[in-house]
Coordinates of C-alpha atoms (C1' of nucleotides) in Angstrom, one line a residue:
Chain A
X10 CA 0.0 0.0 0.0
X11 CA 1.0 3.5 -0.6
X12 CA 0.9 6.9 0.4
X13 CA -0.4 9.2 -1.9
X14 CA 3.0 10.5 -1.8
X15 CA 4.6 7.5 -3.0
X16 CA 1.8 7.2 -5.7
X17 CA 2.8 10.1 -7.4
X18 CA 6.4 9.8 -6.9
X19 CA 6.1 6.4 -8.4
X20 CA 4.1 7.7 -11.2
X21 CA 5.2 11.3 -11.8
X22 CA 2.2 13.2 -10.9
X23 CA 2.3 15.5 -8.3
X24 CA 0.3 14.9 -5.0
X25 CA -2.3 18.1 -5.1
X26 CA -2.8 16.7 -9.1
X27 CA -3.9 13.2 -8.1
X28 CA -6.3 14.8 -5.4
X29 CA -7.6 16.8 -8.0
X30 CA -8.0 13.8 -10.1
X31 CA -10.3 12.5 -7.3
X32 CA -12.1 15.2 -6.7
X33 CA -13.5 15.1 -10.8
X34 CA -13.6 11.3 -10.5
X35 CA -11.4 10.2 -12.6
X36 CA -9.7 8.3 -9.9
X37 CA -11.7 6.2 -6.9
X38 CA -11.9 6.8 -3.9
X39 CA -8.8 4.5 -2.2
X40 CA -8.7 2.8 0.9
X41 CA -8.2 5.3 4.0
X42 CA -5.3 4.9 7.0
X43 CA -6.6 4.5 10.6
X44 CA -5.2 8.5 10.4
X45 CA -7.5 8.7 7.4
X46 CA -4.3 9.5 5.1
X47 CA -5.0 8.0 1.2
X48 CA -3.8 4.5 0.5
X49 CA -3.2 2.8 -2.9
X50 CA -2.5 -0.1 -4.2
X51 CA -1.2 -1.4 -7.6
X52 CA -4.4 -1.1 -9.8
X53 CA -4.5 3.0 -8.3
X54 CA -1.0 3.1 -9.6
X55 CA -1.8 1.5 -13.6
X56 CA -4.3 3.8 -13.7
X57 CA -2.9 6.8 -12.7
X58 CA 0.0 5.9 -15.0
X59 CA -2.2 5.0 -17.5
X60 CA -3.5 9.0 -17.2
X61 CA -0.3 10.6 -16.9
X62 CA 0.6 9.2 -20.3
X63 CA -2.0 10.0 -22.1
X64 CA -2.0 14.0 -20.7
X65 CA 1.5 13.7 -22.0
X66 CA 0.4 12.8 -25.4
X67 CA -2.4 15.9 -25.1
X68 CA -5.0 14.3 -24.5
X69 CA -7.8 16.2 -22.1
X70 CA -8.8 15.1 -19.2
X71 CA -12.4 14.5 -20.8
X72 CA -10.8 12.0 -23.6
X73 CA -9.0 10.2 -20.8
X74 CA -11.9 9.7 -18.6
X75 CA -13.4 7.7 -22.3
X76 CA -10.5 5.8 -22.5
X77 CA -10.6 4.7 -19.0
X78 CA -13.6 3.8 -18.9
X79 CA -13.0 1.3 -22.6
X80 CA -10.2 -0.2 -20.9
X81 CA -12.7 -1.4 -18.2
X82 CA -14.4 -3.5 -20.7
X83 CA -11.7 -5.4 -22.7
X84 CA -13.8 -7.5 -24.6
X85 CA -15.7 -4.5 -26.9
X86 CA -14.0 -3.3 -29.6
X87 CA -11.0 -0.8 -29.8
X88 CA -13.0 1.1 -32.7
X89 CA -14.1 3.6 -30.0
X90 CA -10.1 4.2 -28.7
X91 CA -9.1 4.5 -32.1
X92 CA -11.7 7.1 -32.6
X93 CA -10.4 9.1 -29.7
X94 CA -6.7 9.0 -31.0
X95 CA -7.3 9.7 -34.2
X96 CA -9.0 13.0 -32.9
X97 CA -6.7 13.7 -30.8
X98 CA -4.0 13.3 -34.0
X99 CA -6.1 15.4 -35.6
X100 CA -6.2 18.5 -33.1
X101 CA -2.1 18.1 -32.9
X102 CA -2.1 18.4 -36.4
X103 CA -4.1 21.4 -36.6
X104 CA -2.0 22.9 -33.9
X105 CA 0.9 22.2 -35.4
X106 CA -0.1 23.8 -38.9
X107 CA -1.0 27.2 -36.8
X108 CA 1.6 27.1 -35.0
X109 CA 4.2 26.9 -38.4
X110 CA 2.7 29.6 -39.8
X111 CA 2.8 31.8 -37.0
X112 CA 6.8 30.8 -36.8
X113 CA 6.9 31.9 -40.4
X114 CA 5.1 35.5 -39.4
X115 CA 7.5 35.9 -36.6
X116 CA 10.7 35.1 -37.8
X117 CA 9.5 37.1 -41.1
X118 CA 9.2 40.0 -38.6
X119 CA 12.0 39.8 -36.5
X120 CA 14.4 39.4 -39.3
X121 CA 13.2 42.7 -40.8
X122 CA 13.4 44.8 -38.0
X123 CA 16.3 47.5 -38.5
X124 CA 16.8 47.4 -34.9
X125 CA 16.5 51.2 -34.6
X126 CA 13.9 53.3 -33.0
X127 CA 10.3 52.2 -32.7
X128 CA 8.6 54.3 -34.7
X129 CA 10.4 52.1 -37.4
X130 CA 10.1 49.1 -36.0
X131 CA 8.8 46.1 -38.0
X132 CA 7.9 44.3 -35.0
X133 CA 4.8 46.9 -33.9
X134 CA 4.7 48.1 -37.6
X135 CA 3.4 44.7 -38.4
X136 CA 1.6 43.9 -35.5
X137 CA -0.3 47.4 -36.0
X138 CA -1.2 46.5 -39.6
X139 CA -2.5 43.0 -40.9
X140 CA -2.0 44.1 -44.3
X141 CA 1.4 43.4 -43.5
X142 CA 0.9 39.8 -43.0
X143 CA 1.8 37.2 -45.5
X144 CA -0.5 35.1 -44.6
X145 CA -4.0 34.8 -42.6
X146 CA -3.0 33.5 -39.3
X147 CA -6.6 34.1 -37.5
X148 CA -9.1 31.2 -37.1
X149 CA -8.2 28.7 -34.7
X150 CA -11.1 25.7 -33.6
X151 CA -8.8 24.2 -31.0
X152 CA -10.3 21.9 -28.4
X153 CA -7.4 20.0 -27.8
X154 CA -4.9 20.2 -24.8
X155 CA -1.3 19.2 -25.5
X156 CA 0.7 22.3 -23.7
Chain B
X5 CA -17.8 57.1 -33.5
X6 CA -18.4 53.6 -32.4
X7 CA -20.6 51.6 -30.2
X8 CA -19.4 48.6 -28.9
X9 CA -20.9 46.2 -31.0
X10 CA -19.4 47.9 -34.1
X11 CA -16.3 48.1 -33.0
X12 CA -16.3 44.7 -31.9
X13 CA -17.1 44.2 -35.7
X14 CA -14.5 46.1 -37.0
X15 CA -11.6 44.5 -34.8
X16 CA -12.8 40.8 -34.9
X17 CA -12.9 41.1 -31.5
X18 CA -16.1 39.6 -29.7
X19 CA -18.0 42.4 -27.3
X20 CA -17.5 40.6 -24.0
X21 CA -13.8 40.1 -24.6
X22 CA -13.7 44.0 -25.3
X23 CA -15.0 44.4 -21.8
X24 CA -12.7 41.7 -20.7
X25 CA -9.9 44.3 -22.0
X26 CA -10.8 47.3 -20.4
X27 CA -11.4 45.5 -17.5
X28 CA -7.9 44.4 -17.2
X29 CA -6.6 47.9 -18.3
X30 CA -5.5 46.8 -21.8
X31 CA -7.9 49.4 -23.3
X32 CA -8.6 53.1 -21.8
X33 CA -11.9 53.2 -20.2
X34 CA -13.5 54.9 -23.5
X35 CA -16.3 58.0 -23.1
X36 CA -20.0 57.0 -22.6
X37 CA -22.9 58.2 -24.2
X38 CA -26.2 59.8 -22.6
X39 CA -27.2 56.1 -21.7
X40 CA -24.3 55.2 -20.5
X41 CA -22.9 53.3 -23.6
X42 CA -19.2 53.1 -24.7
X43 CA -18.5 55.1 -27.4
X44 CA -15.5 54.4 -29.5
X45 CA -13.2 56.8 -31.8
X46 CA -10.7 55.4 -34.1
X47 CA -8.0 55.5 -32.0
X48 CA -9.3 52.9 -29.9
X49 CA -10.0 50.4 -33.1
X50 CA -6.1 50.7 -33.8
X51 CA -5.4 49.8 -30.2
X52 CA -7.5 46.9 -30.2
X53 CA -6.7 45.4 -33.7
X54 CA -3.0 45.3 -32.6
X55 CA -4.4 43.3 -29.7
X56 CA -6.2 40.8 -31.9
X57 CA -2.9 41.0 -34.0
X58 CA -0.8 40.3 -31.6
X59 CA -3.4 37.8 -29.9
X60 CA -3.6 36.2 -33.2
X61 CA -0.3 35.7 -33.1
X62 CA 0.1 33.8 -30.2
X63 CA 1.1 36.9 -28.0
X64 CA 0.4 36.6 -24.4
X65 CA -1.4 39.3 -23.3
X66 CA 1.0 40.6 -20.4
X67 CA 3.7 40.7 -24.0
X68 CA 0.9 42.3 -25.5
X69 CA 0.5 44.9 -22.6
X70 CA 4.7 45.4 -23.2
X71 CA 4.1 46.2 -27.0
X72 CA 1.4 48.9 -26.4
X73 CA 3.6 50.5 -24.2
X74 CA 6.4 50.3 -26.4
X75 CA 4.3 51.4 -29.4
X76 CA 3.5 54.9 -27.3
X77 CA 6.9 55.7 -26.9
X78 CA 8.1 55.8 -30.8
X79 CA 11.6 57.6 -29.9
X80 CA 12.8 54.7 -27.9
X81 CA 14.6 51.8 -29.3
X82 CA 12.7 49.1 -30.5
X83 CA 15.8 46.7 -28.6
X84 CA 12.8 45.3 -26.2
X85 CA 10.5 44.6 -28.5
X86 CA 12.3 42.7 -30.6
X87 CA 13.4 40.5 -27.4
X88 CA 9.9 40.1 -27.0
X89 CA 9.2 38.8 -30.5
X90 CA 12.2 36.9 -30.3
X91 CA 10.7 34.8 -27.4
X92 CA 7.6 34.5 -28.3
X93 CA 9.9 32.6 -31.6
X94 CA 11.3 30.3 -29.0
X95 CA 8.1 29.9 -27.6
X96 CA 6.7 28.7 -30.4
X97 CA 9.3 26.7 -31.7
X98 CA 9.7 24.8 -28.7
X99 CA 5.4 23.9 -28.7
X100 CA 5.7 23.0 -32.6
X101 CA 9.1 21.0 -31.6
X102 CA 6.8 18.9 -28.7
X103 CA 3.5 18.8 -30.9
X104 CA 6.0 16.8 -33.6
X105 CA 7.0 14.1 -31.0
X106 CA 3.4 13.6 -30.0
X107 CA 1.8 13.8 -33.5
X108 CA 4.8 11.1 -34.1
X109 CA 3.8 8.7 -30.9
X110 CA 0.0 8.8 -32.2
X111 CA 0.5 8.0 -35.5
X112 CA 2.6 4.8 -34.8
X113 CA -0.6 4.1 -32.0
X114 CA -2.8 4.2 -34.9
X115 CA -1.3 2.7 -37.5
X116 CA -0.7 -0.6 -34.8
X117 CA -4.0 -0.8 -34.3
X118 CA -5.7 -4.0 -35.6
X119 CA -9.1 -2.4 -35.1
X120 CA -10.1 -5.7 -32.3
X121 CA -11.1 -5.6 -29.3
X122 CA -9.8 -3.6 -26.5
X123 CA -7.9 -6.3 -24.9
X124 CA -5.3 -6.3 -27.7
X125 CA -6.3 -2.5 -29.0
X126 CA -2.7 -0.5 -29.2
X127 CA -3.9 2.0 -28.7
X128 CA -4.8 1.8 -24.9
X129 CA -1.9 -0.7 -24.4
X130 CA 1.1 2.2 -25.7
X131 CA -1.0 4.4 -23.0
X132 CA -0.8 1.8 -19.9
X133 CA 2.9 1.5 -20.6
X134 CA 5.3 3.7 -21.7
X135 CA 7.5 1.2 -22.5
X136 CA 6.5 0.9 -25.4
X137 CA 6.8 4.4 -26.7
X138 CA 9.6 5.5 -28.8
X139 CA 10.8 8.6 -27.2
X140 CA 10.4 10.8 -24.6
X141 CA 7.1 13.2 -24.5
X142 CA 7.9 14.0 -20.9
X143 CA 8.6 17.4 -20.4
X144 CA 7.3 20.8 -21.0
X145 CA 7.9 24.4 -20.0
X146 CA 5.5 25.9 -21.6
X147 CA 4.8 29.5 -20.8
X148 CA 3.2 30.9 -24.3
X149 CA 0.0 31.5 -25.3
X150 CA -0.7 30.5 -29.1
X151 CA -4.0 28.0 -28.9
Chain C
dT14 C1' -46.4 57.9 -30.4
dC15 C1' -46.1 53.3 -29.1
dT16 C1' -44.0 49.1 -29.3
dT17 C1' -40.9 45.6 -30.1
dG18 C1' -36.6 43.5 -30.7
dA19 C1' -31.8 44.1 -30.8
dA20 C1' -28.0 45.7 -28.5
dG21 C1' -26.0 47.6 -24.4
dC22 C1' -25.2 47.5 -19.2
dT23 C1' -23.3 45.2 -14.6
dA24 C1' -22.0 41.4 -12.0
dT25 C1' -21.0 36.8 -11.2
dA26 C1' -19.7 32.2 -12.3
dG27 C1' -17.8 28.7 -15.4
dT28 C1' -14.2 26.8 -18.5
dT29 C1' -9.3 23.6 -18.4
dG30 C1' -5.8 21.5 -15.7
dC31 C1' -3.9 22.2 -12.5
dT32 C1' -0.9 25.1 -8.5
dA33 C1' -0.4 27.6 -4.2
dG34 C1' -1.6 28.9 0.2
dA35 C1' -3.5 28.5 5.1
dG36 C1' -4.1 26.0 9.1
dT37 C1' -4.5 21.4 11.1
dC38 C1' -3.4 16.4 12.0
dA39 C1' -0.6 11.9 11.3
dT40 C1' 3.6 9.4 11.0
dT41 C1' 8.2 8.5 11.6
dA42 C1' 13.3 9.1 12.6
dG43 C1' 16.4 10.1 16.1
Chain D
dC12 C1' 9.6 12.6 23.3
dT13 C1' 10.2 15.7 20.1
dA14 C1' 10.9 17.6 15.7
dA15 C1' 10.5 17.2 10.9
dT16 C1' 8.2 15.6 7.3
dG17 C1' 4.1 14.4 5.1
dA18 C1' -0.9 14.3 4.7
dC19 C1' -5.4 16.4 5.5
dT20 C1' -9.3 19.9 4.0
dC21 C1' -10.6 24.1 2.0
dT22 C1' -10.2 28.1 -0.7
dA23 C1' -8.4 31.0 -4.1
dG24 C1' -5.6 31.8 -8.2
dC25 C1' -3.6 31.3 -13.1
dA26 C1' -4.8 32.6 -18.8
dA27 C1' -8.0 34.3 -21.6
dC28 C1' -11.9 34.4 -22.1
dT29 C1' -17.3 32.7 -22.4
dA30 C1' -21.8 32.3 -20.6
dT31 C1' -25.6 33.5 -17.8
dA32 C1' -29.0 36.5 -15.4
dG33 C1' -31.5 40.4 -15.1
dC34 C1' -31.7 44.9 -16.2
dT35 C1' -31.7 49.5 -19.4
dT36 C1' -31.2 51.9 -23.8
dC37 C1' -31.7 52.5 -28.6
dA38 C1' -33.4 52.4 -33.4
dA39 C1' -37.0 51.4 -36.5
dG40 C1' -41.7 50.1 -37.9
dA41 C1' -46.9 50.5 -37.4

DNA sequence: TCTTGAAGCTATAGTTGCTAGAGTCATTAG
DNA sequence: CTAATGACTCTAGCAACTATAGCTTCAAGA
């Protein structure tokens, strides 16, 4: 059995985050101490490991609670998990393609900036004027996580 | 001059986020009209589309906050702002560099998956151990904006 | 002129995924 | 036995908005 302290040492996740994880259900309830302190055992630990992971790959916290609850019930099919990841490729992707072209803008600024005062500075000359812009770098339908 | 709405309009900026602005102090608390309405004069559209600009371009808004200042003072040297571009660069880089590895991890989760039942889906076996990943999507030190 | 509907107002709470504090209690090492 | 660490609950805060409730004002048509 282990403290809550151990549990998250053991599987990277900081003790205030696995409370929290409790507290939205996404972990049970464990066992208590006689001193009511949090005890786990080794399925607490696979499953908290099991969320780490997937934050790390981006998913949210919503999509993770999904996935959980498939691995509960190993004999239905996966088509549901692979819908899941397939979104969640999807959202990286799109963040990824915003997230190159605003590079491009950027780097397209910062290279043309003369470095002298700013009332000729590319850097708020551009940001002052979209016209400027090579490209449209506006929409963004992001629901994904992936810090 | 502009109500709210049409300034909204005119920016791309939606009305409550407007609010939201001048409630932080990013916009000047603008004049009112007999009924108490904002009332907006072109001045105050430039300010706020170099918000959006700047918003759309991944900008935190305390950078953003920086910039306006910056842009005020057009004698100065544009030095800080370019520092502030320049991070926001990293920034973005270093998300585009992480969003890679994870688009990466996903993809070879998805193709692996034999589309059976959950017991053998790949999917949620990569995410119970990370054993089987390929590389490390550990870390992050994410302090940028860009959704 | 009256009326109706859109747009504006304030204030508060919710979103996501935690993180940080305050103040108290439990456990353990020396 | 005491002191240090760790755990407990509860509340509030972060970014950057978004949504709701309940009200007032404005513009246009009948």
């Amino acid at each position: 059995m282990l403290t809550i302290g151990k549990l998250g040492e053991a599987a990277g996740v900081k003790v205030p985050t696995i409370r929290y994880y409790e507290q939205i259900g996404l972990l049970p309830e464990p066992e208590r101490s006689a001193g009511n302190q949090r005890l786990y055992g080794a399925k607490a630990l696979d499953r908290l490991a099991f969320i780490r992971h997937a934050r790390d790959l981006g998913f949210p916290l919503e999509a993770i609670r999904d996935l959980l609850s498939l691995s509960d019930r190993p004999d239905q099919s996966c088509a549901a998990a692979d819908i899941i990841a397939t979104e969640q490729l999807a959202a990286v992707k799109a963040r990824i393609a915003r997230l190159t072209a605003l590079k491009a803008e950027l780097e397209r600024m910062i290279t043309q900036c003369a470095q002298g005062t700013i009332a000729d500075c590319r850097v708020i000359e551009v940001l002052s004027d979209h016209a400027l812009c090579a490209d449209d770098h506006r929409a963004q339908t992001g629901s994904g996580a992936a810090t």
